[in-house]
Coordinates of C-alpha atoms in Angstrom, one line a residue:
M19 CA -0.2 0.1 0.2
A20 CA 1.6 3.6 -0.8
W21 CA 2.3 5.7 1.9
S22 CA 0.3 9.0 2.2
K23 CA 1.8 12.5 2.0
Y24 CA 1.9 13.1 5.8
Q25 CA 3.2 9.3 6.2
L26 CA 6.2 10.4 3.9
F27 CA 6.5 13.6 5.8
L28 CA 6.9 11.9 9.0
A29 CA 9.3 9.3 7.6
G30 CA 11.6 12.1 5.9
L31 CA 11.3 14.1 9.4
M32 CA 12.3 11.4 11.6
L33 CA 15.7 10.6 9.1
T34 CA 16.5 14.1 8.7
T35 CA 16.1 14.9 12.4
G36 CA 17.8 11.9 13.5
S37 CA 20.8 12.5 11.5
I38 CA 21.3 16.3 12.7
N39 CA 21.1 15.1 16.1
T40 CA 24.4 13.2 15.9
L41 CA 25.9 15.5 13.3
S42 CA 25.1 18.7 15.4
A43 CA 26.6 17.3 18.6
K44 CA 29.9 16.1 16.7
W45 CA 30.1 19.7 15.1
A46 CA 30.0 21.2 18.3
D47 CA 33.1 19.2 19.6
M48 CA 34.9 20.3 16.5
F49 CA 35.0 23.7 17.1
S50 CA 37.8 25.5 19.3
A51 CA 37.8 28.8 20.9
K52 CA 39.0 30.6 23.7
G53 CA 37.6 29.9 27.2
C54 CA 37.3 31.9 30.7
K55 CA 39.7 34.5 31.7
D56 CA 41.7 34.8 28.0
S57 CA 42.5 30.9 28.3
D58 CA 44.3 29.6 25.0
E59 CA 41.9 28.3 22.4
H60 CA 41.2 24.8 22.9
T61 CA 38.3 22.4 21.6
F62 CA 34.7 22.4 22.7
S63 CA 34.8 19.3 25.1
H64 CA 31.9 19.6 27.2
P65 CA 29.7 16.4 26.6
F66 CA 27.5 17.1 29.7
V67 CA 26.4 20.4 28.9
Q68 CA 25.5 18.8 25.3
A69 CA 23.8 16.2 27.4
V70 CA 21.8 18.9 29.1
G71 CA 20.6 20.5 25.9
M72 CA 19.3 16.7 24.9
F73 CA 17.3 16.6 27.9
L74 CA 15.8 20.1 27.2
G75 CA 14.8 18.7 23.8
E76 CA 13.1 15.9 25.3
L77 CA 11.5 18.0 28.1
S78 CA 9.9 20.1 25.3
C79 CA 7.8 16.8 24.1
L80 CA 6.0 17.3 27.0
V81 CA 4.7 20.5 26.1
V82 CA 4.2 19.2 22.6
F83 CA 1.9 16.8 24.4
H84 CA -0.3 19.4 26.5
I85 CA -0.5 21.6 23.5
L86 CA -1.9 18.7 21.4
L87 CA -4.3 17.9 24.3
C88 CA -5.4 21.1 24.5
H89 CA -5.9 21.1 21.0
D90 CA -7.9 17.8 20.8
R91 CA -10.2 18.8 23.9
R92 CA -11.4 21.8 21.9
A93 CA -12.5 19.4 18.8
P94 CA -15.8 18.6 18.4
V95 CA -15.4 15.0 18.8
P96 CA -11.9 14.0 20.9
R97 CA -9.6 11.5 19.6
M98 CA -6.4 11.8 21.4
N99 CA -5.7 9.0 24.2
A100 CA -4.0 11.1 26.8
G101 CA -3.8 7.9 28.7
Q102 CA -4.3 7.1 32.7
S103 CA -3.1 8.8 35.5
F104 CA 0.2 7.8 36.9
N105 CA 3.2 8.3 39.5
A106 CA 5.8 10.8 37.7
L107 CA 8.2 8.9 40.0
L108 CA 7.9 5.8 38.0
F109 CA 10.0 7.4 35.4
L110 CA 13.0 8.3 37.5
P111 CA 14.7 5.1 37.1
P112 CA 14.8 5.0 33.5
A113 CA 15.4 8.7 33.3
L114 CA 18.7 8.1 35.5
C115 CA 19.8 5.4 33.2
D116 CA 19.1 8.0 30.0
M117 CA 21.0 10.3 31.7
T118 CA 23.9 7.7 32.4
A119 CA 23.8 6.2 29.1
T120 CA 23.6 9.9 27.0
S121 CA 26.6 11.5 29.1
I122 CA 28.6 8.4 28.8
M123 CA 27.9 8.6 24.7
Y124 CA 28.5 12.2 24.4
V125 CA 31.8 11.5 26.1
A126 CA 32.6 8.9 23.4
L127 CA 31.7 11.1 20.3
N128 CA 34.5 13.5 21.2
M129 CA 36.9 10.4 20.8
T130 CA 35.8 8.5 17.9
S131 CA 34.1 9.3 14.3
A132 CA 30.6 10.3 13.9
S133 CA 29.9 7.2 11.8
S134 CA 31.2 4.6 14.3
F135 CA 29.4 6.4 16.9
Q136 CA 26.0 5.8 15.3
M137 CA 27.0 2.3 14.4
L138 CA 28.1 1.1 17.6
R139 CA 25.0 2.0 19.1
G140 CA 23.4 -1.0 17.4
A141 CA 24.8 -3.2 20.3
V142 CA 22.3 -2.1 22.4
I143 CA 20.2 -4.8 20.6
I144 CA 22.5 -7.7 22.5
F145 CA 22.0 -6.4 25.9
T146 CA 17.8 -5.5 25.4
G147 CA 17.4 -9.3 24.2
L148 CA 19.8 -10.4 26.9
L149 CA 18.0 -8.5 29.6
S150 CA 14.5 -9.0 28.5
V151 CA 15.0 -12.6 28.8
A152 CA 16.8 -12.7 32.1
F153 CA 14.2 -10.2 34.0
L154 CA 11.3 -9.9 31.7
G155 CA 10.8 -13.8 31.3
R156 CA 10.8 -13.5 27.2
R157 CA 11.6 -16.1 25.0
L158 CA 13.9 -15.2 22.1
V159 CA 13.2 -17.4 18.7
V160 CA 15.9 -18.7 16.9
S161 CA 15.9 -15.5 14.3
Q162 CA 16.6 -13.4 17.2
W163 CA 19.4 -15.4 19.0
L164 CA 20.9 -15.2 15.4
G165 CA 20.5 -11.4 14.8
I166 CA 22.2 -11.2 18.2
L167 CA 25.1 -13.0 17.0
I168 CA 25.5 -11.3 14.2
T169 CA 25.4 -8.1 15.8
I170 CA 28.1 -9.2 17.4
L171 CA 30.4 -10.0 14.7
G172 CA 29.3 -6.6 13.1
L173 CA 30.8 -4.9 16.0
V174 CA 33.8 -6.7 15.8
V175 CA 34.2 -5.4 12.1
V176 CA 33.3 -1.6 13.1
G177 CA 35.7 -2.2 16.0
L178 CA 38.6 -3.4 13.6
A179 CA 37.8 -0.4 11.2
D180 CA 38.5 1.9 13.8
F181 CA 41.3 0.0 15.2
F182 CA 43.0 0.3 11.5
S183 CA 42.0 3.7 10.8
G184 CA 43.4 5.1 14.2
H185 CA 46.8 4.5 13.0
R186 CA 46.6 7.2 10.4
D187 CA 43.8 9.5 11.9
E188 CA 45.0 13.1 12.3
T189 CA 42.1 14.3 14.8
H190 CA 42.1 11.2 17.3
K191 CA 44.5 9.2 19.0
L192 CA 44.3 5.5 18.4
S193 CA 43.7 5.0 22.4
D194 CA 41.0 7.9 22.3
I195 CA 39.3 5.8 19.4
L196 CA 39.3 2.5 21.1
T197 CA 38.3 4.2 24.3
G198 CA 35.2 5.9 22.7
D199 CA 34.1 2.8 21.2
L200 CA 34.0 0.7 24.4
L201 CA 32.2 3.7 26.1
I202 CA 29.6 3.7 23.7
I203 CA 29.1 -0.3 23.7
M204 CA 29.0 0.5 27.7
A205 CA 26.4 3.2 27.1
Q206 CA 24.1 0.5 25.3
V207 CA 24.0 -1.9 28.4
I208 CA 22.8 1.0 30.2
A209 CA 20.2 2.0 27.9
A210 CA 19.0 -1.6 27.6
V211 CA 18.6 -1.4 31.4
Q212 CA 16.7 2.0 30.5
M213 CA 14.0 -0.1 28.0
V214 CA 13.5 -3.2 30.3
L215 CA 12.8 -0.8 33.3
E216 CA 10.3 1.3 30.9
E217 CA 8.7 -2.2 29.5
K218 CA 8.4 -3.8 33.1
F219 CA 7.4 -0.6 35.2
V220 CA 5.9 2.3 32.9
Y221 CA 4.3 0.7 29.5
K222 CA 1.7 -1.4 31.6
H223 CA 0.5 2.4 32.6
D224 CA -0.8 3.2 29.1
V225 CA 1.3 6.5 29.5
H226 CA 1.4 8.3 26.1
P227 CA 4.6 8.1 24.1
L228 CA 5.0 12.0 24.0
R229 CA 4.3 12.6 27.6
A230 CA 6.6 9.6 28.9
V231 CA 9.4 11.1 26.6
G232 CA 9.0 14.4 28.1
T233 CA 8.9 13.2 31.9
E234 CA 12.0 11.3 31.5
G235 CA 13.4 14.5 29.8
F236 CA 12.3 16.6 32.7
F237 CA 14.1 14.2 35.3
G238 CA 17.0 14.5 33.2
F239 CA 17.3 18.2 32.5
I240 CA 16.8 18.8 36.1
I241 CA 18.9 16.3 37.7
L242 CA 22.1 16.8 35.3
S243 CA 21.6 20.8 35.4
L244 CA 22.5 20.5 39.1
L245 CA 25.0 18.0 39.0
L246 CA 27.0 20.4 37.0
I247 CA 27.5 22.3 40.1
P248 CA 29.5 19.4 42.0
M249 CA 31.3 18.4 38.4
F250 CA 32.7 21.9 38.1
L251 CA 34.8 20.9 41.4
I252 CA 36.0 17.2 40.7
P253 CA 39.5 17.1 39.2
V254 CA 40.3 14.1 36.8
G255 CA 43.5 15.4 35.0
G256 CA 44.0 14.2 31.8
F257 CA 40.8 12.7 31.3
S258 CA 39.2 16.2 30.9
S259 CA 40.3 18.5 27.8
N260 CA 38.8 21.9 29.5
P261 CA 41.3 24.1 31.0
R262 CA 40.9 23.6 34.8
H263 CA 41.0 19.6 34.1
V264 CA 37.6 19.1 36.1
L265 CA 35.1 16.6 35.3
E266 CA 32.8 19.4 33.4
D267 CA 33.4 23.3 33.0
A268 CA 30.2 24.8 32.6
L269 CA 31.0 28.4 32.4
D270 CA 34.1 27.3 30.5
A271 CA 31.5 26.1 27.7
F272 CA 29.8 29.8 28.1
C273 CA 32.7 31.7 27.5
Q274 CA 33.6 29.5 24.4
I275 CA 29.8 30.0 23.2
G276 CA 30.6 33.8 23.9
H277 CA 33.9 33.6 21.6
Q278 CA 32.7 31.3 19.2
P279 CA 28.8 32.2 18.5
L280 CA 28.3 29.1 15.8
I281 CA 28.7 26.5 18.8
I282 CA 25.2 27.8 20.1
L283 CA 23.9 26.8 16.7
A284 CA 25.1 23.2 16.7
L285 CA 24.0 23.0 20.1
L286 CA 20.4 24.4 19.2
G287 CA 20.6 21.8 16.5
N288 CA 21.1 18.9 18.8
T289 CA 18.2 20.2 21.4
I290 CA 15.5 21.0 18.6
S291 CA 16.1 17.6 16.4
I292 CA 16.0 15.7 19.6
A293 CA 12.3 17.0 20.1
F294 CA 11.3 16.6 16.6
F295 CA 13.0 13.0 16.0
N296 CA 10.9 12.0 19.1
F297 CA 7.8 13.4 17.7
A298 CA 8.7 11.8 14.5
G299 CA 9.6 8.3 15.6
I300 CA 6.3 7.9 17.7
S301 CA 4.3 9.2 15.1
V302 CA 6.0 6.9 12.7
T303 CA 5.1 3.8 14.8
K304 CA 1.6 5.0 15.3
E305 CA 0.7 5.7 11.3
I306 CA 2.8 3.1 9.8
S307 CA 5.0 0.4 11.6
A308 CA 7.3 -0.4 14.4
T309 CA 9.3 -2.1 11.4
T310 CA 9.5 1.2 9.6
R311 CA 10.8 2.8 12.4
M312 CA 13.6 0.7 12.6
V313 CA 14.4 0.7 9.1
L314 CA 14.5 4.6 9.5
D315 CA 16.9 4.2 12.1
S316 CA 19.4 2.1 10.4
L317 CA 19.0 4.5 7.5
R318 CA 20.2 7.3 9.2
T319 CA 23.3 5.6 10.0
V320 CA 23.8 5.8 6.3
V321 CA 22.7 9.4 5.8
I322 CA 25.5 10.6 9.1
W323 CA 28.2 8.4 7.5
A324 CA 27.8 10.2 4.1
A325 CA 27.4 13.5 5.2
S326 CA 30.8 13.2 7.6
L327 CA 32.5 11.7 4.3
M328 CA 31.5 15.0 2.5
L329 CA 32.4 17.1 5.1
G330 CA 36.0 15.8 5.5
W331 CA 35.2 14.7 9.1
E332 CA 36.8 11.0 8.5
S333 CA 37.9 9.2 5.7
F334 CA 36.3 6.1 3.7
H335 CA 37.4 2.7 5.3
G336 CA 36.0 -0.6 3.3
L337 CA 35.7 -2.5 6.8
Q338 CA 33.0 0.1 8.2
V339 CA 30.9 -0.9 4.8
L340 CA 31.0 -4.5 5.6
G341 CA 30.5 -3.9 9.7
F342 CA 27.3 -1.4 8.6
I343 CA 25.8 -4.3 6.3
I344 CA 26.4 -6.7 9.3
L345 CA 24.7 -4.7 11.8
L346 CA 21.9 -4.1 9.6
V347 CA 21.3 -7.8 8.5
G348 CA 21.6 -8.6 12.4
A349 CA 18.9 -5.8 13.3
A350 CA 16.9 -7.0 10.5
L351 CA 16.8 -10.6 11.8
Y352 CA 16.3 -9.5 15.7
N353 CA 13.1 -7.2 14.8
G354 CA 11.8 -9.7 12.4
L355 CA 12.4 -7.9 9.1
H356 CA 12.6 -11.8 7.3
R357 CA 9.2 -12.9 8.2
P358 CA 7.5 -11.5 5.2
L359 CA 10.2 -13.1 3.0
V360 CA 10.1 -16.3 4.7
A361 CA 6.3 -16.3 4.8
R362 CA 5.9 -16.3 0.9
I363 CA 8.1 -19.5 0.9
P364 CA 5.6 -22.6 1.4
C365 CA 8.1 -25.3 3.2
C366 CA 9.3 -22.2 5.7
A367 CA 5.9 -20.7 6.8
G368 CA 4.9 -23.6 9.0
M369 CA 8.5 -23.6 10.6
M370 CA 8.5 -20.0 11.2
L371 CA 5.2 -20.3 12.9
E372 CA 6.1 -23.3 14.8
E373 CA 9.2 -21.1 16.0
E374 CA 7.1 -18.3 17.4
G375 CA 4.4 -20.5 18.7
G376 CA 1.7 -20.0 16.2
N377 CA -1.6 -22.0 16.5
P378 CA -2.6 -24.7 13.6
A379 CA -5.2 -22.4 12.4
E380 CA -2.7 -19.5 11.6
R381 CA 0.0 -22.4 10.4
E382 CA -2.7 -23.2 7.9
R383 CA -3.5 -20.0 6.7
L384 CA 0.2 -19.0 6.5
L385 CA 0.7 -21.9 4.5
A386 CA -2.2 -21.2 1.7
D387 CA -1.0 -17.8 1.2
G388 CA 2.4 -19.1 0.6
R389 CA 0.8 -21.7 -1.8
V390 CA -1.2 -19.0 -3.5
Q391 CA 1.8 -16.9 -4.1
A392 CA 4.1 -19.4 -5.1
D393 CA 0.8 -20.5 -8.1
E394 CA 0.7 -16.8 -8.7
Q395 CA 4.3 -16.3 -9.5
S396 CA 4.4 -19.7 -11.6

């Protein structure tokens, strides 16, 4: 069935804003400017300030939710399901996970390329699958286990690409690149915990997705903003590249923005894009399908990679192509994109249903559909 203009708009919005989100964060990292008290020019290395901006973008989803709710209530026939009332503190644990994972990823983005950053985020499939088995009692089917194994292989290939490129990368040291890659994978473990917590404690309360994202953004924005105060006083030595070598120097960030106004444009791009990306992602799931959302999320890796190459931020490496293809196959298997193809093969349709616990009547229907399609093709 052909997509409507609105569905095409949503798909394009999700792909565009998702790509801008990573590219704008990387763009901010690449600026150099003087800091406070006429300090020497240095790179804009403020991952926690960037994370605060991202949560501000998520918080704006809460504003959008209430605007849409007010507009819907004024309509002759309200159609929006606002969901049931809930205790907002339910979102505190997943918000803490989101805050930790996001902060770690922004630290890692400073150390590695934007394309590797986006590819390695595919590791979340591995940890989400394993944690859902351990804590949600879910039973993964053979194709999902195969998808996890293929994803692991893809991560190894991307890691090898970074290892070989690190020997001739002028902007990042090899040790920084490998540390950044490991931090990204570590962040995916925390992101997987967040997803499991949301599924176990939050989704059963029928909370509107925009309200859920906005509430997590509220907690993340408030808590991380307050944590910037002690971070300003915690020395970390060479781990930090700001002049005072503290965990985060928010004042230095504002001084650098004053000396180089384009930094604020990059930060605003990150904040605004994350808001529209969440809205578009939720709408794509509702208007089209969750599978389409996963495919678009994979496609933005290609967009980020192509943009990074065109802008000269990184050089082409064939191993990254192979790694991306392997990761894409792993994600497709885990999310069930192979099922429509398998269902068209009469000899495999029944096996697929048995694997996923299908009932006999449904199995016969699928087999019949497969036979009809085979007859039409012949």
